[in-house]
PDB file of C-alpha atoms in Angstrom:
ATOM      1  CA  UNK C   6      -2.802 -17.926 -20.912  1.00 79.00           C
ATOM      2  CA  UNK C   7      -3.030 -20.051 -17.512  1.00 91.00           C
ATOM      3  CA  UNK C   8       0.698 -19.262 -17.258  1.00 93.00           C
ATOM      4  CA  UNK C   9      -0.103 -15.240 -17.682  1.00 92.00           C
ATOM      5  CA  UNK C  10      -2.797 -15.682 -15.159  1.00 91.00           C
ATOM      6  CA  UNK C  11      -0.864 -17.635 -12.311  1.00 93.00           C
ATOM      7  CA  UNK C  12       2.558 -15.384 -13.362  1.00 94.00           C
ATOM      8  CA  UNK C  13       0.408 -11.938 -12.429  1.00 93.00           C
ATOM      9  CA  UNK C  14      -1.212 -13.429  -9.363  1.00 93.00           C
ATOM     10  CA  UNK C  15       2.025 -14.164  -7.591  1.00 95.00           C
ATOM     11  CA  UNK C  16       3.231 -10.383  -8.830  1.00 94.00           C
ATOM     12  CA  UNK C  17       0.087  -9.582  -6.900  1.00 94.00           C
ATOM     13  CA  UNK C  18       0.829 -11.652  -3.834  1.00 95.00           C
ATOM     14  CA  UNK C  19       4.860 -10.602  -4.069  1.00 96.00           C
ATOM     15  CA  UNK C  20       3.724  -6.720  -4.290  1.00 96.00           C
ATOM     16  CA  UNK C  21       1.068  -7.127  -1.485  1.00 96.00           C
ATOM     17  CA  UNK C  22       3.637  -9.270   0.847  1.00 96.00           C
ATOM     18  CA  UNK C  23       6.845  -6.692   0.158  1.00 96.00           C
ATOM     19  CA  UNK C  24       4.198  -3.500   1.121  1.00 95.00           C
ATOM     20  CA  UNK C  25       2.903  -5.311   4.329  1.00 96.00           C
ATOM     21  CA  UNK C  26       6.742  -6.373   5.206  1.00 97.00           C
ATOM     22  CA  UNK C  27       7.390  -2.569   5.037  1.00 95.00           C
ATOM     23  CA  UNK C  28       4.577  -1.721   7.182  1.00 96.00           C
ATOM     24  CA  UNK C  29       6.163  -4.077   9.567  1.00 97.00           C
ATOM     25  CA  UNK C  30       8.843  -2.136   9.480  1.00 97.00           C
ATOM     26  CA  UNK C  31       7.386   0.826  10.684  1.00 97.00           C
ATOM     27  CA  UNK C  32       5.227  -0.873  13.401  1.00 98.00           C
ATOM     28  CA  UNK C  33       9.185  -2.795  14.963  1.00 98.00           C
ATOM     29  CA  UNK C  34       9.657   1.095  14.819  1.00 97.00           C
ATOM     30  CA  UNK C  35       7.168   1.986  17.155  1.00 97.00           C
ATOM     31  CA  UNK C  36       4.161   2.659  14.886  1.00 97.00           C
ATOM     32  CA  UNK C  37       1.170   2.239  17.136  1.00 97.00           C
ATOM     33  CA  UNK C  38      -1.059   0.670  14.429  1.00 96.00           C
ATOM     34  CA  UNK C  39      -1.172   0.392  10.494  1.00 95.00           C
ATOM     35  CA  UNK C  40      -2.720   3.431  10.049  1.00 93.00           C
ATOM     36  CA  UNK C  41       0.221   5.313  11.572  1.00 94.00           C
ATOM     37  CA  UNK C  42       2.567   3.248  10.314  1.00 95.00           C
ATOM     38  CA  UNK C  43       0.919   3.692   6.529  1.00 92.00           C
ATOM     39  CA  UNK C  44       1.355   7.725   7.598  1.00 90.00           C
ATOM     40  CA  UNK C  45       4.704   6.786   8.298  1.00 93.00           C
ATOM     41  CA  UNK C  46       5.577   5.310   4.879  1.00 91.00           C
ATOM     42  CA  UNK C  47       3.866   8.192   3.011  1.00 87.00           C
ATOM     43  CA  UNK C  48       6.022  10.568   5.116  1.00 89.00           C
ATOM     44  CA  UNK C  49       8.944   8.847   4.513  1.00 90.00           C
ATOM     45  CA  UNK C  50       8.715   8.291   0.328  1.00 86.00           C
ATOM     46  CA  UNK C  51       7.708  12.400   0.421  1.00 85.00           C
ATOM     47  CA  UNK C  52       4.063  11.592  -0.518  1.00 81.00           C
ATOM     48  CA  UNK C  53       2.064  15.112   0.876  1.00 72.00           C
ATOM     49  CA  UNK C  54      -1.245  12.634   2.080  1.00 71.00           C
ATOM     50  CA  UNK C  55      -3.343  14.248  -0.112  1.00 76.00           C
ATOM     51  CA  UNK C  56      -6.134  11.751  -1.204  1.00 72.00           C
ATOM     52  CA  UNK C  57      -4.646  11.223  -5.158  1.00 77.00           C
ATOM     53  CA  UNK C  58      -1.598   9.957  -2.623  1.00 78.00           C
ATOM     54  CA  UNK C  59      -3.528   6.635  -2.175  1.00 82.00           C
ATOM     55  CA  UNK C  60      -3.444   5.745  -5.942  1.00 83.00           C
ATOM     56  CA  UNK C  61      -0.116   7.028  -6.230  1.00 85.00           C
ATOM     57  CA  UNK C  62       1.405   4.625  -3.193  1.00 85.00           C
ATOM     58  CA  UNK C  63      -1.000   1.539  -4.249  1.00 88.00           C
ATOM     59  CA  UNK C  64       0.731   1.908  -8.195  1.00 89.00           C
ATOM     60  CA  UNK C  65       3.913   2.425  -6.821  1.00 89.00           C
ATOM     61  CA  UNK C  66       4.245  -0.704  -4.747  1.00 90.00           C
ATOM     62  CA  UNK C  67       2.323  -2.780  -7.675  1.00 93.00           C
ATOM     63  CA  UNK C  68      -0.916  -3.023  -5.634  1.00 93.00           C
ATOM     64  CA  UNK C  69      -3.596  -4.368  -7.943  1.00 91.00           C
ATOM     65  CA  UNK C  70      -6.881  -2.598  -6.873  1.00 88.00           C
ATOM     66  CA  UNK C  71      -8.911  -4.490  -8.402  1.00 91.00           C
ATOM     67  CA  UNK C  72      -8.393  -7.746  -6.107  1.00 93.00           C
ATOM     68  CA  UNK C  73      -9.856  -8.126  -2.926  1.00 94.00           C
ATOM     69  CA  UNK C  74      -6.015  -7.862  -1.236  1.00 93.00           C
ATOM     70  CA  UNK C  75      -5.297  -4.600  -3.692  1.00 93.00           C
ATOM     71  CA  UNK C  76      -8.313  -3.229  -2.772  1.00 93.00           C
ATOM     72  CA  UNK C  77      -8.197  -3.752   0.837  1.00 95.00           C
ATOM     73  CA  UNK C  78      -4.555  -2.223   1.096  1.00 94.00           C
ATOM     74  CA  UNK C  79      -5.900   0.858  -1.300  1.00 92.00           C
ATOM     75  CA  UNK C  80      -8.774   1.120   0.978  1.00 93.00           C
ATOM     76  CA  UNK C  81      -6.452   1.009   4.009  1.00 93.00           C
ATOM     77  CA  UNK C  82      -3.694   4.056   2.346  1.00 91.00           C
ATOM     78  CA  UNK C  83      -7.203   6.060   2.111  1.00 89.00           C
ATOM     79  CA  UNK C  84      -8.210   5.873   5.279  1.00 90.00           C
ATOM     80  CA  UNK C  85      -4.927   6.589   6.445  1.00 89.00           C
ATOM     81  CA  UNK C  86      -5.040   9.877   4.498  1.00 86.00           C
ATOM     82  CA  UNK C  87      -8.087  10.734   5.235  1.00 83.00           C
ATOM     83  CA  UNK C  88      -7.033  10.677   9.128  1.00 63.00           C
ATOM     84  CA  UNK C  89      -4.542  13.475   8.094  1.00 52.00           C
ATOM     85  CA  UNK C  90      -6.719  15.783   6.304  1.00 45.00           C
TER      86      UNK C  90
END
Protein backbone atom coordinates (compact mmCIF):
# COMPACT_ATOMS: atom_id res chain seq x y z
CA UNK A 1 0.00 0.00 0.00
CA UNK A 2 2.94 2.54 1.02
CA UNK A 3 4.38 1.59 -2.39
CA UNK A 4 0.81 2.59 -4.19
CA UNK A 5 0.86 5.71 -2.18
CA UNK A 6 4.54 7.00 -2.86
CA UNK A 7 4.17 5.40 -6.76
CA UNK A 8 0.92 7.95 -7.35
CA UNK A 9 2.54 10.88 -5.60
CA UNK A 10 5.51 11.05 -7.90
CA UNK A 11 2.79 10.52 -10.99
CA UNK A 12 1.44 13.62 -9.32
CA UNK A 13 4.69 15.51 -9.04
CA UNK A 14 5.87 14.08 -12.78
CA UNK A 15 2.32 15.35 -14.26
CA UNK A 16 2.49 18.72 -12.34
CA UNK A 17 6.41 19.26 -13.33
CA UNK A 18 5.84 18.15 -17.31
CA UNK A 19 2.55 20.85 -17.36
CA UNK A 20 4.63 23.69 -15.69
CA UNK A 21 7.76 22.76 -18.12
CA UNK A 22 5.21 23.39 -20.95
CA UNK A 23 4.08 26.57 -19.59
CA UNK A 24 7.68 27.47 -19.69
CA UNK A 25 7.57 26.91 -22.95
CA UNK A 26 5.16 29.32 -23.82
CA UNK A 27 6.50 32.08 -21.47
CA UNK A 28 10.63 31.48 -23.57
CA UNK A 29 7.94 32.22 -26.32
CA UNK A 30 7.03 35.46 -25.26
CA UNK A 31 4.00 34.74 -23.04
CA UNK A 32 3.76 37.74 -20.77
CA UNK A 33 2.59 35.75 -17.70
CA UNK A 34 1.02 32.22 -16.90
CA UNK A 35 -2.21 33.21 -17.52
CA UNK A 36 -1.43 33.98 -21.17
CA UNK A 37 0.74 31.43 -21.54
CA UNK A 38 -2.08 28.80 -20.01
CA UNK A 39 -4.37 30.67 -22.99
CA UNK A 40 -1.66 29.79 -25.10
CA UNK A 41 -1.61 26.03 -24.39
CA UNK A 42 -5.44 25.78 -24.59
CA UNK A 43 -5.17 27.49 -28.02
CA UNK A 44 -2.66 25.40 -29.13
CA UNK A 45 -4.20 21.62 -28.04
CA UNK A 46 -7.71 23.18 -29.81
CA UNK A 47 -9.39 23.48 -26.36
CA UNK A 48 -12.41 26.41 -27.17
CA UNK A 49 -11.75 28.05 -23.25
CA UNK A 50 -14.97 27.31 -22.32
CA UNK A 51 -15.03 26.71 -18.46
CA UNK A 52 -15.61 22.50 -18.75
CA UNK A 53 -12.00 23.28 -20.67
CA UNK A 54 -10.34 23.51 -17.19
CA UNK A 55 -11.29 19.89 -16.18
CA UNK A 56 -10.66 18.74 -19.51
CA UNK A 57 -6.77 20.23 -19.63
CA UNK A 58 -6.18 19.36 -15.71
CA UNK A 59 -7.30 15.30 -16.74
CA UNK A 60 -5.45 15.48 -19.71
CA UNK A 61 -2.06 16.36 -18.32
CA UNK A 62 -2.79 13.92 -15.15
CA UNK A 63 -3.37 16.87 -12.77
CA UNK A 64 -4.76 15.46 -9.55
CA UNK A 65 -7.28 18.10 -8.24
CA UNK A 66 -7.59 16.99 -5.29
CA UNK A 67 -3.92 17.97 -4.00
CA UNK A 68 -2.99 21.24 -3.07
CA UNK A 69 -0.48 21.38 -6.44
CA UNK A 70 -3.60 19.80 -8.67
CA UNK A 71 -5.76 22.11 -7.31
CA UNK A 72 -3.73 25.13 -7.57
CA UNK A 73 -2.89 24.42 -11.37
CA UNK A 74 -6.90 23.62 -11.90
CA UNK A 75 -7.57 26.78 -10.15
CA UNK A 76 -4.97 28.58 -12.30
CA UNK A 77 -6.54 26.89 -16.09
CA UNK A 78 -9.92 28.53 -14.58
CA UNK A 79 -8.92 31.67 -14.12
CA UNK A 80 -7.25 31.67 -17.26
CA UNK A 81 -10.59 30.87 -18.94
CA UNK A 82 -12.47 32.89 -17.21
CA UNK A 83 -10.18 35.94 -18.53
CA UNK A 84 -11.43 34.84 -22.04
CA UNK A 85 -15.03 34.68 -21.54
Amino acid sequence: VDEAVEAEKQADAMSIARFNDEIGIFLQQGATNRTTAIKWMLQARGYDESPEDANWICYNNGINPYIPAGKAIFDEVEAAIGHTL
